[in-house]
Each structure stands twice: as C-alpha cells, then as structure tokens.
Amino acid sequence: EDQVTQSPEALRLQEGESSSLNCSYTVSGLRGLFWYRQDPGKGPEFLFTLYSAGEEKEKERLKATLTKKESFLHITAPKPEDSATYLCAVQALGNEKLTFGTGTRLTIIP
Amino acid sequence: NAGVTQTPKFQVLKTGQSMTLQCAQDMNHEYMSWYRQDPGMGLRLIHYSVGAGITDQGEVPNGYNVSRSTTEDFPLRLLSAAPSQTSVYFCASSLDSNSYNEQFFGPGTRLTVL
C-alpha cells in the first residue's frame, strides 16, 4: 500500500529563515510525486510534479527535490505570504489515484 | 474562466438525510474527482471520472454516489448521511487522466452531519 509521511507537522520560521520540509514515501513504482499548497479555507493549489530521482524544480522561493525514498521542499528566505499548509502526494505506476500526506503547516513570522 | 466551482460552501445535515454536493468546471477538463479531507488523515479519493458517462470508485466510496452526464458537472450524492461523513469535500479536475496530477481544486464544501 502506498504511504506518504510528511514532517514536521508544523514549522514556524522567522521571515528570511530558510528551511526544508520532508516528504517520505513508499510506493510500488513511482509515476510521480506532487507538491501542493493549501491556504486556510481553500482548496489545494498545484506547485510541482517530480518524476524521477535527482529531479529538481523551482518556483520563486520554493525548490523541490526528489530521491528514491523522499522529497524535500526547500524554502529560501521565506516571506509571510508563504505561510500555508504544504501537501505531498504520490502516484504509483498503473494507478490513477493520488495518495496524500497529512501536510506540514508552515508559519512565517514577520 | 471560473475554474472549479462547488456549492454549497457550508451544509448541516441530520443523520439519515440525503443531499447532493455540486461541482462544475468550465475548462473542458475530462478528468474530475471528489476528495474528502479530515484532520490527521490527508485527502482521500472518493470517486473519480475520466469522462462523461464514466465513473469509478476511489479509496473511500461507501455512502456516496456520483454520475457524469456532462463534461462540466460532477455531482456527489450522499444517500443517507452519517456523522462519519462530517468532513470538508473537495472537487478537482484536470485536462485528462494522463496529466491529471496537475489538478485544479475547488474551494470546498464543509459538511457537518449531526
């Protein structure tokens, strides 16, 4: 059974303090790993898809990386508007279903 | 484009009542899906559809029905509401099943069953 574990559950950073969020996964053949951002009271918003180990993608202050067992979402010099819950999900080969983790709630303090 | 819209935003039901959660998209997306989000559980897939007239079960389909008569609409029906169905429900869509990972989510419906 596909599993996704995200850590930490919550993270508080000062504005400008860089850090990383972790997504560990177990899947029988990875088709893709996805990162989403979710603001309170809203639906998730797609950020990245990673397909193979060693792949990296960037968007503004965010960079996602992938290994065979985990993915990291690096946030560089974060701003208060980066505060949100970040969700990780995986899709197995031959499977149309996404398995989501429970998310990391990120708070950036001005 | 309005994107993915959901109605209602909030709903309170009594145990045993039935209702339909509405979902519509105006992006001509073939793939649509319903998730529920519960604290500590992550998003879980209820039902999905790869095109009009085609639906399939996800991870937690019991107690829910869906139909897809048009490309635009994908309603979710609760047959006989139970307190265990208290949750936030999200509808999502994507261009097709090949790229469905890039899903656009609606704003959600917060359902409470008493």
Tab-separated table of C-alpha atoms in Angstrom:
chain	number	residue	atom	x	y	z
A	1	GLU	CA	0.000	0.000	0.000
A	2	ASP	CA	1.279	3.440	-0.952
A	3	GLN	CA	2.245	5.611	2.009
A	4	VAL	CA	3.272	9.231	2.404
A	5	THR	CA	4.651	10.718	5.627
A	6	GLN	CA	5.333	14.422	5.957
A	7	SER	CA	7.481	16.080	8.608
A	8	PRO	CA	7.422	18.181	10.594
A	9	GLU	CA	3.666	18.544	11.210
A	10	ALA	CA	4.150	22.247	11.867
A	11	LEU	CA	7.043	24.649	11.377
A	12	ARG	CA	7.432	28.255	12.491
A	13	LEU	CA	10.151	30.349	10.889
A	14	GLN	CA	11.222	33.929	11.074
A	15	GLU	CA	10.945	35.867	7.850
A	16	GLY	CA	14.105	35.211	5.836
A	17	GLU	CA	14.961	32.000	7.727
A	18	SER	CA	15.421	29.214	5.173
A	19	SER	CA	14.394	25.614	5.902
A	20	SER	CA	13.154	22.373	4.350
A	21	LEU	CA	10.008	20.266	4.546
A	22	ASN	CA	10.259	16.498	4.193
A	23	CYS	CA	8.039	14.005	2.387
A	24	SER	CA	8.949	10.333	2.806
A	25	TYR	CA	7.133	7.875	0.600
A	26	THR	CA	6.644	4.199	-0.083
A	27	VAL	CA	5.192	3.246	-3.448
A	28	SER	CA	5.404	0.260	-5.752
A	29	GLY	CA	6.933	2.083	-8.685
A	30	LEU	CA	6.704	5.865	-8.718
A	31	ARG	CA	4.783	7.530	-11.501
A	32	GLY	CA	5.014	10.972	-9.936
A	33	LEU	CA	5.397	12.927	-6.699
A	34	PHE	CA	3.424	16.135	-6.293
A	35	TRP	CA	3.558	19.157	-4.053
A	36	TYR	CA	0.533	21.322	-3.334
A	37	ARG	CA	-0.006	24.441	-1.262
A	38	GLN	CA	-3.221	24.878	0.712
A	39	ASP	CA	-4.329	28.120	2.336
A	40	PRO	CA	-6.864	28.038	5.195
A	41	GLY	CA	-10.420	27.515	3.938
A	42	LYS	CA	-9.303	26.940	0.346
A	43	GLY	CA	-8.598	24.046	-1.961
A	44	PRO	CA	-5.048	22.824	-2.651
A	45	GLU	CA	-3.074	24.633	-5.316
A	46	PHE	CA	-0.674	22.682	-7.509
A	47	LEU	CA	3.032	23.541	-7.178
A	48	PHE	CA	5.275	20.844	-8.675
A	49	THR	CA	5.435	17.386	-10.161
A	50	LEU	CA	8.635	15.329	-9.886
A	51	TYR	CA	9.017	12.105	-11.814
A	52	SER	CA	12.453	10.630	-11.174
A	53	ALA	CA	15.221	10.643	-8.556
A	54	GLY	CA	17.577	13.551	-8.956
A	55	GLU	CA	14.968	15.822	-10.492
A	56	GLU	CA	14.587	19.371	-9.139
A	57	LYS	CA	12.017	22.085	-9.805
A	58	GLU	CA	11.884	25.684	-8.657
A	59	LYS	CA	9.229	28.328	-8.300
A	60	GLU	CA	10.079	31.657	-6.708
A	61	ARG	CA	11.385	30.857	-3.195
A	62	LEU	CA	10.493	27.161	-3.407
A	63	LYS	CA	12.611	24.304	-4.707
A	64	ALA	CA	11.502	20.680	-4.726
A	65	THR	CA	13.929	17.767	-4.936
A	66	LEU	CA	13.404	14.028	-5.214
A	67	THR	CA	15.288	10.897	-4.172
A	68	LYS	CA	14.166	7.279	-4.327
A	69	LYS	CA	12.694	7.468	-0.814
A	70	GLU	CA	11.849	11.103	-0.118
A	71	SER	CA	11.281	14.574	-1.422
A	72	PHE	CA	12.258	17.892	0.085
A	73	LEU	CA	10.582	21.233	-0.359
A	74	HIS	CA	13.245	23.849	0.304
A	75	ILE	CA	12.077	27.342	1.084
A	76	THR	CA	14.652	30.106	0.762
A	77	ALA	CA	14.290	33.441	2.554
A	78	PRO	CA	10.565	32.930	3.151
A	79	LYS	CA	8.045	35.748	3.432
A	80	PRO	CA	4.833	35.842	5.498
A	81	GLU	CA	2.794	35.148	2.355
A	82	ASP	CA	4.478	31.731	2.142
A	83	SER	CA	2.545	30.700	5.250
A	84	ALA	CA	0.293	27.777	4.291
A	85	THR	CA	-0.035	24.023	4.596
A	86	TYR	CA	2.135	22.162	2.103
A	87	LEU	CA	0.853	18.802	0.914
A	88	CYS	CA	2.811	15.997	-0.716
A	89	ALA	CA	1.210	13.224	-2.786
A	90	VAL	CA	2.426	10.230	-4.785
A	91	GLN	CA	1.017	8.302	-7.697
A	92	ALA	CA	2.062	4.735	-8.403
A	93	LEU	CA	2.658	3.315	-11.859
A	94	GLY	CA	-0.549	1.952	-13.358
A	95	ASN	CA	-2.642	3.758	-10.748
A	96	GLU	CA	-4.736	6.864	-11.313
A	97	LYS	CA	-5.138	7.538	-7.594
A	98	LEU	CA	-3.065	10.017	-5.633
A	99	THR	CA	-2.058	9.203	-2.052
A	100	PHE	CA	-1.698	12.346	0.032
A	101	GLY	CA	0.274	13.016	3.175
A	102	THR	CA	-1.236	14.960	6.052
A	103	GLY	CA	0.775	18.080	5.309
A	104	THR	CA	3.174	20.486	7.001
A	105	ARG	CA	1.678	23.677	8.362
A	106	LEU	CA	4.228	26.435	7.727
A	107	THR	CA	4.052	29.776	9.522
A	108	ILE	CA	6.393	32.619	8.611
A	109	ILE	CA	6.661	35.269	11.317
A	110	PRO	CA	7.352	38.849	10.180
B	1	ASN	CA	-12.781	31.114	-16.560
B	2	ALA	CA	-14.421	30.473	-13.204
B	3	GLY	CA	-12.306	27.300	-12.779
B	4	VAL	CA	-13.797	24.677	-10.455
B	5	THR	CA	-16.860	25.794	-8.521
B	6	GLN	CA	-18.568	23.995	-5.658
B	7	THR	CA	-21.888	24.586	-3.936
B	8	PRO	CA	-22.840	24.904	-1.172
B	9	LYS	CA	-19.875	26.223	0.833
B	10	PHE	CA	-21.364	25.041	4.113
B	11	GLN	CA	-24.071	22.488	4.934
B	12	VAL	CA	-25.504	20.964	8.096
B	13	LEU	CA	-27.477	17.730	7.823
B	14	LYS	CA	-29.216	15.431	10.237
B	15	THR	CA	-28.358	11.747	10.275
B	16	GLY	CA	-30.280	9.944	7.544
B	17	GLN	CA	-30.840	12.951	5.313
B	18	SER	CA	-29.651	12.916	1.718
B	19	MET	CA	-28.111	15.712	-0.304
B	20	THR	CA	-26.093	16.486	-3.403
B	21	LEU	CA	-22.840	18.427	-3.468
B	22	GLN	CA	-22.470	20.254	-6.742
B	23	CYS	CA	-19.242	20.587	-8.724
B	24	ALA	CA	-18.754	22.290	-12.068
B	25	GLN	CA	-15.764	23.262	-14.204
B	26	ASP	CA	-15.567	25.433	-17.293
B	27	MET	CA	-12.115	24.372	-18.530
B	28	ASN	CA	-13.324	21.452	-20.703
B	29	HIS	CA	-11.469	19.033	-18.446
B	30	GLU	CA	-12.122	15.342	-18.946
B	31	TYR	CA	-10.911	14.118	-15.550
B	32	MET	CA	-12.859	15.046	-12.400
B	33	SER	CA	-12.678	13.702	-8.883
B	34	TRP	CA	-14.034	14.071	-5.365
B	35	TYR	CA	-11.912	14.039	-2.209
B	36	ARG	CA	-12.666	14.370	1.457
B	37	GLN	CA	-10.241	15.978	3.881
B	38	ASP	CA	-10.249	15.074	7.544
B	39	PRO	CA	-7.859	16.203	10.286
B	40	GLY	CA	-4.840	13.910	10.503
B	41	MET	CA	-5.983	11.818	7.511
B	42	GLY	CA	-4.928	13.730	4.437
B	43	LEU	CA	-7.016	13.996	1.290
B	44	ARG	CA	-8.761	10.741	0.355
B	45	LEU	CA	-10.267	9.979	-3.041
B	46	ILE	CA	-13.994	9.138	-3.017
B	47	HIS	CA	-14.923	8.779	-6.703
B	48	TYR	CA	-13.479	9.885	-9.993
B	49	SER	CA	-14.448	10.181	-13.657
B	50	VAL	CA	-12.261	10.075	-16.763
B	51	GLY	CA	-15.001	11.487	-18.984
B	52	ALA	CA	-18.733	11.944	-19.433
B	53	GLY	CA	-20.587	8.726	-18.719
B	54	ILE	CA	-17.614	7.067	-16.994
B	55	THR	CA	-17.120	6.918	-13.228
B	56	ASP	CA	-15.120	4.726	-10.863
B	57	GLN	CA	-14.588	4.244	-7.159
B	58	GLY	CA	-11.712	5.696	-5.212
B	59	GLU	CA	-10.391	4.851	-1.782
B	60	VAL	CA	-13.492	5.622	0.321
B	61	PRO	CA	-16.624	5.293	-1.894
B	62	ASN	CA	-19.110	3.815	0.588
B	63	GLY	CA	-22.107	6.035	1.254
B	64	TYR	CA	-21.537	8.173	-1.836
B	65	ASN	CA	-22.820	8.079	-5.421
B	66	VAL	CA	-21.680	10.005	-8.464
B	67	SER	CA	-22.731	10.445	-12.065
B	68	ARG	CA	-21.195	12.323	-15.002
B	69	SER	CA	-23.801	13.179	-17.604
B	70	THR	CA	-21.867	16.177	-18.969
B	71	THR	CA	-18.196	17.146	-19.186
B	72	GLU	CA	-18.814	20.163	-16.971
B	73	ASP	CA	-20.660	18.700	-13.984
B	74	PHE	CA	-19.781	16.009	-11.457
B	75	PRO	CA	-22.230	15.932	-8.526
B	76	LEU	CA	-21.621	13.901	-5.378
B	77	ARG	CA	-24.650	12.383	-3.663
B	78	LEU	CA	-24.837	11.399	-0.034
B	79	LEU	CA	-27.502	8.737	0.148
B	80	SER	CA	-28.151	8.654	3.915
B	81	ALA	CA	-25.855	10.981	5.813
B	82	ALA	CA	-23.926	9.679	8.818
B	83	PRO	CA	-21.825	11.592	11.380
B	84	SER	CA	-18.741	9.840	9.930
B	85	GLN	CA	-19.321	11.834	6.745
B	86	THR	CA	-18.647	15.108	8.538
B	87	SER	CA	-15.725	16.458	6.555
B	88	VAL	CA	-14.548	19.013	4.023
B	89	TYR	CA	-15.214	17.882	0.461
B	90	PHE	CA	-13.135	19.000	-2.498
B	91	CYS	CA	-13.849	18.569	-6.165
B	92	ALA	CA	-10.925	18.620	-8.584
B	93	SER	CA	-10.432	18.496	-12.328
B	94	SER	CA	-7.626	18.132	-14.843
B	95	LEU	CA	-7.267	18.098	-18.592
B	96	ASP	CA	-7.194	14.313	-18.874
B	97	SER	CA	-6.153	11.251	-16.956
B	98	ASN	CA	-2.623	11.415	-18.327
B	99	SER	CA	-1.904	14.777	-16.794
B	100	TYR	CA	-4.416	14.525	-14.018
B	101	ASN	CA	-1.736	15.099	-11.483
B	102	GLU	CA	-1.939	18.806	-12.259
B	103	GLN	CA	-5.352	19.063	-10.688
B	104	PHE	CA	-7.326	22.225	-10.119
B	105	PHE	CA	-9.257	22.093	-6.863
B	106	GLY	CA	-12.494	23.823	-5.975
B	107	PRO	CA	-12.926	25.891	-2.788
B	108	GLY	CA	-14.524	23.035	-0.857
B	109	THR	CA	-17.810	22.253	0.903
B	110	ARG	CA	-17.745	21.978	4.688
B	111	LEU	CA	-20.347	19.381	5.721
B	112	THR	CA	-21.485	18.662	9.258
B	113	VAL	CA	-23.763	15.705	9.986
B	114	LEU	CA	-25.495	15.784	13.368
